[in-house]
mmCIF file with all atom_site columns, C-alpha atoms in Angstrom:
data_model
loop_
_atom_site.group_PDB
_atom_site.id
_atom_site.type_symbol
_atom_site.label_atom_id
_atom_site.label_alt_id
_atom_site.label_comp_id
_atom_site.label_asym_id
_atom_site.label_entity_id
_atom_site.label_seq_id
_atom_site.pdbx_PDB_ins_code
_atom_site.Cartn_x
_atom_site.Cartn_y
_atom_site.Cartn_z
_atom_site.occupancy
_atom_site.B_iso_or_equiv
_atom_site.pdbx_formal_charge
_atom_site.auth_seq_id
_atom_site.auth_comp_id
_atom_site.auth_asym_id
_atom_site.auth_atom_id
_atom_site.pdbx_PDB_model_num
ATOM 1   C CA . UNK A 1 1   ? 35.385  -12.689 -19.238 1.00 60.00 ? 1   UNK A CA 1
ATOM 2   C CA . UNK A 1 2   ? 34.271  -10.992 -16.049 1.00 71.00 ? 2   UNK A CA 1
ATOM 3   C CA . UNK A 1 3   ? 34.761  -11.898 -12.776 1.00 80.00 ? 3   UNK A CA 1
ATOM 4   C CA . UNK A 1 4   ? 31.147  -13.517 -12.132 1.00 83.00 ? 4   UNK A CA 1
ATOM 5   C CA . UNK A 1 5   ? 32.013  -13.974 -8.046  1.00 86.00 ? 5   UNK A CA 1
ATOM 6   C CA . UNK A 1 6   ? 33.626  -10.952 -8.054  1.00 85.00 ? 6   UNK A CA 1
ATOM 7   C CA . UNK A 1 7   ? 30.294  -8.965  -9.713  1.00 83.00 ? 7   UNK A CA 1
ATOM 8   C CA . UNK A 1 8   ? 27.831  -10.956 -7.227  1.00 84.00 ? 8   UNK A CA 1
ATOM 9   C CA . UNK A 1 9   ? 30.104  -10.118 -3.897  1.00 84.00 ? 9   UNK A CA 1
ATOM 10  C CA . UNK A 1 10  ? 29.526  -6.349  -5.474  1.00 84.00 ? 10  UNK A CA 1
ATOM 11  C CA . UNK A 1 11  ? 25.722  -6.370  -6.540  1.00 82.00 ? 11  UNK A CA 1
ATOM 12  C CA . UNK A 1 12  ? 25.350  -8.200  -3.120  1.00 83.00 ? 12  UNK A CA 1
ATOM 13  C CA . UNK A 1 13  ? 27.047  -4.640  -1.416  1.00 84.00 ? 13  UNK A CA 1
ATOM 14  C CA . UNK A 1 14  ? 24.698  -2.561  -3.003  1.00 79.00 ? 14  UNK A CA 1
ATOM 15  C CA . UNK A 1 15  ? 21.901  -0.110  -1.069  1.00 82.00 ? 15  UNK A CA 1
ATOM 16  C CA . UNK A 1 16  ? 18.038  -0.762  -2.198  1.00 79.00 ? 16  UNK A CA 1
ATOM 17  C CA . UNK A 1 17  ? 18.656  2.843   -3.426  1.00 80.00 ? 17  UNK A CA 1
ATOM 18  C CA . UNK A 1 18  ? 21.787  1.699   -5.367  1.00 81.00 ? 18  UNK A CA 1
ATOM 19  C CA . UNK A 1 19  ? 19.904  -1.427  -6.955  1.00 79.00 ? 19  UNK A CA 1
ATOM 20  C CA . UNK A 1 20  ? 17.200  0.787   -8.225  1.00 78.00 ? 20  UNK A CA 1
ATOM 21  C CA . UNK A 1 21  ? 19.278  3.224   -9.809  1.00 82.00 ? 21  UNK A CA 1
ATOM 22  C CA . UNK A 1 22  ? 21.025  0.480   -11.587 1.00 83.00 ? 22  UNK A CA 1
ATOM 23  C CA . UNK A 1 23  ? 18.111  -1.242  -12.331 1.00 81.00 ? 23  UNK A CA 1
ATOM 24  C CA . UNK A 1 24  ? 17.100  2.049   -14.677 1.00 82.00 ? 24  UNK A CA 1
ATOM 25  C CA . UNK A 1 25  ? 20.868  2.402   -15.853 1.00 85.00 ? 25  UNK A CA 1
ATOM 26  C CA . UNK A 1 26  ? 20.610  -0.848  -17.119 1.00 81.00 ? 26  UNK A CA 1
ATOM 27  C CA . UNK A 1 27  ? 16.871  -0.757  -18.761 1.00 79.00 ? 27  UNK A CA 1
ATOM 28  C CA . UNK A 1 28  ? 17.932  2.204   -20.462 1.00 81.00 ? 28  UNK A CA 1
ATOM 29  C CA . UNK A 1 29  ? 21.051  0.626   -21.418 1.00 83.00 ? 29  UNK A CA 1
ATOM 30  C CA . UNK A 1 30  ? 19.535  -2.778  -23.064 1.00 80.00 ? 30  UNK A CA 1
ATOM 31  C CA . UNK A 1 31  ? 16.552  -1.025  -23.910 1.00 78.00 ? 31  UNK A CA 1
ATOM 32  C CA . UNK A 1 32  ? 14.406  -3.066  -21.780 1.00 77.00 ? 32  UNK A CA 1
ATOM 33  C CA . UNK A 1 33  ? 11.695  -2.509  -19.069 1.00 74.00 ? 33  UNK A CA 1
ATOM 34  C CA . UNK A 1 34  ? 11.895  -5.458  -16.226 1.00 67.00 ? 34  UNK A CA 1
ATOM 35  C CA . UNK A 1 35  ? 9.624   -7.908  -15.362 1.00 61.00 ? 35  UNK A CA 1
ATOM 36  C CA . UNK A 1 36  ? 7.375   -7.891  -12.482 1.00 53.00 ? 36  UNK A CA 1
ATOM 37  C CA . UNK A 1 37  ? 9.328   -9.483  -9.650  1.00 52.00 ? 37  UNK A CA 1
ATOM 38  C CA . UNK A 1 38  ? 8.226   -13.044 -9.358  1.00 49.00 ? 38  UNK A CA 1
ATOM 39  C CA . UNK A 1 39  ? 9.093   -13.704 -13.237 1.00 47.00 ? 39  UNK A CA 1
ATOM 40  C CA . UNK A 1 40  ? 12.967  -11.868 -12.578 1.00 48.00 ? 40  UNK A CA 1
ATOM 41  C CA . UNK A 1 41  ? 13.278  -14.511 -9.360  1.00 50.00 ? 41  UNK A CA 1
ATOM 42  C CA . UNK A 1 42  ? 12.467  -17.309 -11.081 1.00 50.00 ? 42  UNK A CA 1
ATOM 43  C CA . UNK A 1 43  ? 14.488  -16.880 -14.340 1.00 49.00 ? 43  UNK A CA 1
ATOM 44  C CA . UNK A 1 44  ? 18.327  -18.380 -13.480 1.00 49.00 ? 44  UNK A CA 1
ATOM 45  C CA . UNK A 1 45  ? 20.704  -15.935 -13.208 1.00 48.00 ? 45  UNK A CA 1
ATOM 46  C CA . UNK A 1 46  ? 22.751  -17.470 -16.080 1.00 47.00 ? 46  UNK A CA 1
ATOM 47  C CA . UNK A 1 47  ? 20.047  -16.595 -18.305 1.00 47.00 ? 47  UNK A CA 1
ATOM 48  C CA . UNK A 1 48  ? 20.140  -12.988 -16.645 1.00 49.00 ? 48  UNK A CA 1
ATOM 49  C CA . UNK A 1 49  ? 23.504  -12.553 -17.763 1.00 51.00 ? 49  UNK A CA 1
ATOM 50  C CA . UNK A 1 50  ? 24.808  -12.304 -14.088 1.00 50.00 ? 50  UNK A CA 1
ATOM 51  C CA . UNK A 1 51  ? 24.728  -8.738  -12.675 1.00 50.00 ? 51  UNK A CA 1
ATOM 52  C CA . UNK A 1 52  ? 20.460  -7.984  -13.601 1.00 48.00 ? 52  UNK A CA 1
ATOM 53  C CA . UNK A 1 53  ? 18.959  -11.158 -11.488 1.00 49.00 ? 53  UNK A CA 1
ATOM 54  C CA . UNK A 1 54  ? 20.713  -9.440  -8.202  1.00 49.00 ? 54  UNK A CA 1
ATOM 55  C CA . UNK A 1 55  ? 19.010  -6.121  -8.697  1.00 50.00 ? 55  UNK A CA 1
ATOM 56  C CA . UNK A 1 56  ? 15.683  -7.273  -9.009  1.00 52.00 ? 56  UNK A CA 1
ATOM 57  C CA . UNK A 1 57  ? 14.458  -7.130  -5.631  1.00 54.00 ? 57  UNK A CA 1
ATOM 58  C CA . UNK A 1 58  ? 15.272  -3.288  -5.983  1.00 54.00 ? 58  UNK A CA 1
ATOM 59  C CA . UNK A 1 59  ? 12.031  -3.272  -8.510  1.00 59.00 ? 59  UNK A CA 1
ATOM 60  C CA . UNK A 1 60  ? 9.783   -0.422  -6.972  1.00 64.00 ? 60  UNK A CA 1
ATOM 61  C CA . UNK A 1 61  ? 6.724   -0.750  -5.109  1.00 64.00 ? 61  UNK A CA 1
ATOM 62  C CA . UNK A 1 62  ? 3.810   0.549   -6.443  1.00 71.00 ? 62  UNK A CA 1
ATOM 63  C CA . UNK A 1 63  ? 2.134   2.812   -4.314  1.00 74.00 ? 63  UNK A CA 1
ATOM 64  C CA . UNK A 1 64  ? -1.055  2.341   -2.494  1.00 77.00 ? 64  UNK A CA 1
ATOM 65  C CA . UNK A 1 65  ? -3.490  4.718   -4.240  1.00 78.00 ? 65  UNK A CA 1
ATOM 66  C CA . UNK A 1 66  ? -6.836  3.036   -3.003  1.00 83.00 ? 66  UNK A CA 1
ATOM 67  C CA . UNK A 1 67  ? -7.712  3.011   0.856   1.00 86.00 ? 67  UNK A CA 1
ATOM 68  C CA . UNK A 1 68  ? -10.343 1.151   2.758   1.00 86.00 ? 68  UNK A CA 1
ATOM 69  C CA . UNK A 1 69  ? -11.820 3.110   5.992   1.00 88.00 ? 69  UNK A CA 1
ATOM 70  C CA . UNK A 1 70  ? -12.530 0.265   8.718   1.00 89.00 ? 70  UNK A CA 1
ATOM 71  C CA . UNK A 1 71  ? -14.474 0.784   12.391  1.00 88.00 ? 71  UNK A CA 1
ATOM 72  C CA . UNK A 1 72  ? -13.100 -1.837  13.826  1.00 88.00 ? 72  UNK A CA 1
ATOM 73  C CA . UNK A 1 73  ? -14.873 -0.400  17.420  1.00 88.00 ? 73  UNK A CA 1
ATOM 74  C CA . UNK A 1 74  ? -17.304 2.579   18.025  1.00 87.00 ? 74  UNK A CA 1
ATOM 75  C CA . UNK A 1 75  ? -16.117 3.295   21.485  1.00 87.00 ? 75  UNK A CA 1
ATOM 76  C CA . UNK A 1 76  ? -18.434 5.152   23.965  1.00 88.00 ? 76  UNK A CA 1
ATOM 77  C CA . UNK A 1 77  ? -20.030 7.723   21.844  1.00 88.00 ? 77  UNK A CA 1
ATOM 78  C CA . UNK A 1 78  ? -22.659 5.421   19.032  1.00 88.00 ? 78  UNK A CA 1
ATOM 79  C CA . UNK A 1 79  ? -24.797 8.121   18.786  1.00 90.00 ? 79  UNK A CA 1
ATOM 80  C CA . UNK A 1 80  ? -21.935 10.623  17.789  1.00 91.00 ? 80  UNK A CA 1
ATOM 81  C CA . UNK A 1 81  ? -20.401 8.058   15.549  1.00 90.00 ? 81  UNK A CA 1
ATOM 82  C CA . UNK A 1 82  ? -23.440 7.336   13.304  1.00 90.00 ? 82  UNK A CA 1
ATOM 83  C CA . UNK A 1 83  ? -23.341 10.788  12.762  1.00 91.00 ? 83  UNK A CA 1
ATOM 84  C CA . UNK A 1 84  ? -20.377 10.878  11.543  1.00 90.00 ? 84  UNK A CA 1
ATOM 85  C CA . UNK A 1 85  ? -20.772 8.028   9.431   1.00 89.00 ? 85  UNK A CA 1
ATOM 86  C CA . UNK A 1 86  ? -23.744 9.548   7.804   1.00 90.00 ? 86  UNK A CA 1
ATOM 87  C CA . UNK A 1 87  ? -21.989 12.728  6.812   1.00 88.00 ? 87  UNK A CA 1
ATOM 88  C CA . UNK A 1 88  ? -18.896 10.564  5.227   1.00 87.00 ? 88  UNK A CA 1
ATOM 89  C CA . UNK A 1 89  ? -21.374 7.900   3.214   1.00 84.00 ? 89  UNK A CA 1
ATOM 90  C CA . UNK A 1 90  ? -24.762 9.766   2.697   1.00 81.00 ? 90  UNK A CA 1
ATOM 91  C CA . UNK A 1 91  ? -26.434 6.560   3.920   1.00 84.00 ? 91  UNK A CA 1
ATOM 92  C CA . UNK A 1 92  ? -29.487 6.689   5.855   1.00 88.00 ? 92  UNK A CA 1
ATOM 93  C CA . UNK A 1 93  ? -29.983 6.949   9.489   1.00 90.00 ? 93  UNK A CA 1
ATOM 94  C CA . UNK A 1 94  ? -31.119 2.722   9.558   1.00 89.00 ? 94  UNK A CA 1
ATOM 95  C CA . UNK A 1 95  ? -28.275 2.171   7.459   1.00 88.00 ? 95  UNK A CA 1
ATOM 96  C CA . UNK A 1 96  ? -25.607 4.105   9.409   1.00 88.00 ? 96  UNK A CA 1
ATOM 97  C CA . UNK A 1 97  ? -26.823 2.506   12.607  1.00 89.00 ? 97  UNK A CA 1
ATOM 98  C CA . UNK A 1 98  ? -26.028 -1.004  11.464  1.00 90.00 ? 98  UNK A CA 1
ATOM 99  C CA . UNK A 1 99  ? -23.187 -0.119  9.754   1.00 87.00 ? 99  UNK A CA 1
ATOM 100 C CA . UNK A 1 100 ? -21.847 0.918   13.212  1.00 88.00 ? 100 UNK A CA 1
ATOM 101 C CA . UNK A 1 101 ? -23.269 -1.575  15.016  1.00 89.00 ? 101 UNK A CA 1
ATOM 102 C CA . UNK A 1 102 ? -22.024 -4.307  13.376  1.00 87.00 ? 102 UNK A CA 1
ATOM 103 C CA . UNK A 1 103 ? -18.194 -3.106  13.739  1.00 78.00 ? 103 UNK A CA 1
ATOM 104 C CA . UNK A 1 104 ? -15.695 -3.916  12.314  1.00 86.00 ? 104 UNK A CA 1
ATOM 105 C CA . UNK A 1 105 ? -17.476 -3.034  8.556   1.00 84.00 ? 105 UNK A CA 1
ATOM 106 C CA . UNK A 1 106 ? -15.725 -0.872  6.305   1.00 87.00 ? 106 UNK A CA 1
ATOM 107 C CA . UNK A 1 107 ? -16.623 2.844   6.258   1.00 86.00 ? 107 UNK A CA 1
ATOM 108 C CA . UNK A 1 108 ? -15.531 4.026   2.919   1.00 86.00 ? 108 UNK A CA 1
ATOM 109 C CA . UNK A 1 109 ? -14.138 1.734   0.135   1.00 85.00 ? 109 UNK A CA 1
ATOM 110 C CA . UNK A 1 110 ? -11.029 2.456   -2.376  1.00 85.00 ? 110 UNK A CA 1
ATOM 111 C CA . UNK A 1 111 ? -11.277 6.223   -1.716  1.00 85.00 ? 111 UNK A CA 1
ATOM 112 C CA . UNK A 1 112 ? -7.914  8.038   -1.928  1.00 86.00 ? 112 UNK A CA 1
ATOM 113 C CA . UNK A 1 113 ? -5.332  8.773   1.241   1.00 86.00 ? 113 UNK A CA 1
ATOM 114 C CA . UNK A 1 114 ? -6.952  12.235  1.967   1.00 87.00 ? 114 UNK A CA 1
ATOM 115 C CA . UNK A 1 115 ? -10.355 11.041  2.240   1.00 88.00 ? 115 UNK A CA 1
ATOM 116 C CA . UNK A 1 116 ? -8.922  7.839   4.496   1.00 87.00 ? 116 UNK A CA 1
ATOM 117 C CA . UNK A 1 117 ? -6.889  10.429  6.426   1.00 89.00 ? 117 UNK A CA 1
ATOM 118 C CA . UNK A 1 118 ? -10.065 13.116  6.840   1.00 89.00 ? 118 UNK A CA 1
ATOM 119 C CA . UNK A 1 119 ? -12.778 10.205  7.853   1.00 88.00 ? 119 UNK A CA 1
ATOM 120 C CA . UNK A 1 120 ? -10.049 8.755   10.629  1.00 88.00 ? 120 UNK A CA 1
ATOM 121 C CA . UNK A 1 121 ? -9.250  11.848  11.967  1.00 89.00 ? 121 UNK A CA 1
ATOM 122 C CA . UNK A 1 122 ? -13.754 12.685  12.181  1.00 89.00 ? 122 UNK A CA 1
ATOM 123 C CA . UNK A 1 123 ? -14.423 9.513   13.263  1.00 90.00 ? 123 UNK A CA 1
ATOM 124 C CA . UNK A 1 124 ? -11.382 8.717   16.291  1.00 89.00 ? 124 UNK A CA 1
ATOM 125 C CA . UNK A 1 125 ? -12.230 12.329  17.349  1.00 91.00 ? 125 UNK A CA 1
ATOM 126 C CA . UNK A 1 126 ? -15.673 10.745  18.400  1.00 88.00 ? 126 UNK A CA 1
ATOM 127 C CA . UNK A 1 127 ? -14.285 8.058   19.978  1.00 88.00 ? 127 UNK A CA 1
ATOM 128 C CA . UNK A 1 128 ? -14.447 5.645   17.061  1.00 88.00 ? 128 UNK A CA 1
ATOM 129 C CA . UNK A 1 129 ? -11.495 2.917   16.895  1.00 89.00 ? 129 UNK A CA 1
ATOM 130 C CA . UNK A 1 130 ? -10.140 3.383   12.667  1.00 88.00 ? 130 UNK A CA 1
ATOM 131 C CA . UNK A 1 131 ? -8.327  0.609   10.529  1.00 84.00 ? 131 UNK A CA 1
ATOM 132 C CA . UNK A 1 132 ? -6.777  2.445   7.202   1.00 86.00 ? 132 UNK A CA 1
ATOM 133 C CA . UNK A 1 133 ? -6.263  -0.663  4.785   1.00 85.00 ? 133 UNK A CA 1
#
């Protein structure tokens, strides 16, 4: 039988990079696909067999795909700002006005990064203060 404190003190050593790569070694292995990370932390680690309870903190985190474009503050330049915001939603000019007068509201909604990225960069280059969530 294995040395059980031995194989903790060693899992314990590992990099985040480490765990993950033995995290696929051993789903390809067992022929297995983990759980998501709450159901690996609570299952004992007896019933993990040991070693595969350590690694599962390495499980990956899924990347943010879906960004929310927040003026938090217009800054000096309102005028300049609403027309910004028009260009970036297509609302109208009534609707762009109290979207930007009632900071903080959210610009743009689940758009991807390069869209969040573009309608910062337009809308802090007007003076606009920008929340990427």
């Amino acid at each position: 039988m294995a040395d059980l404190q031995k194989l903790v003190d060693e899992l314990s050593a590992l990099t985040v990079v480490e765990a993950a790569e033995l995290k696929k070694l051993l789903e390809d292995a067992w022929g297995v696909e983990a759980a998501a990370p709450m159901a690996m932390g609570a299952m004992p680690m007896m019933a993990m067999g040991g070693g595969a309870a350590a690694a599962a903190p390495a499980e990956e985190v899924e990347e943010q795909t879906e960004f929310n474009v927040v003026l938090k503050d217009v800054g000096p330049k309102k005028i300049e700002v609403i027309k910004v915001v028009r260009s970036l939603t297509n609302l109208g000019l009534k609707e762009a006005k109290d979207l930007v007068e009632g900071a903080p509201n959210n610009v743009l909604e689940a758009v991807s990064k390069e869209v969040a990225t573009d309608a910062k960069s337009k809308l802090e280059a007007v003076g606009a203060v920008i929340d990427v969530k």
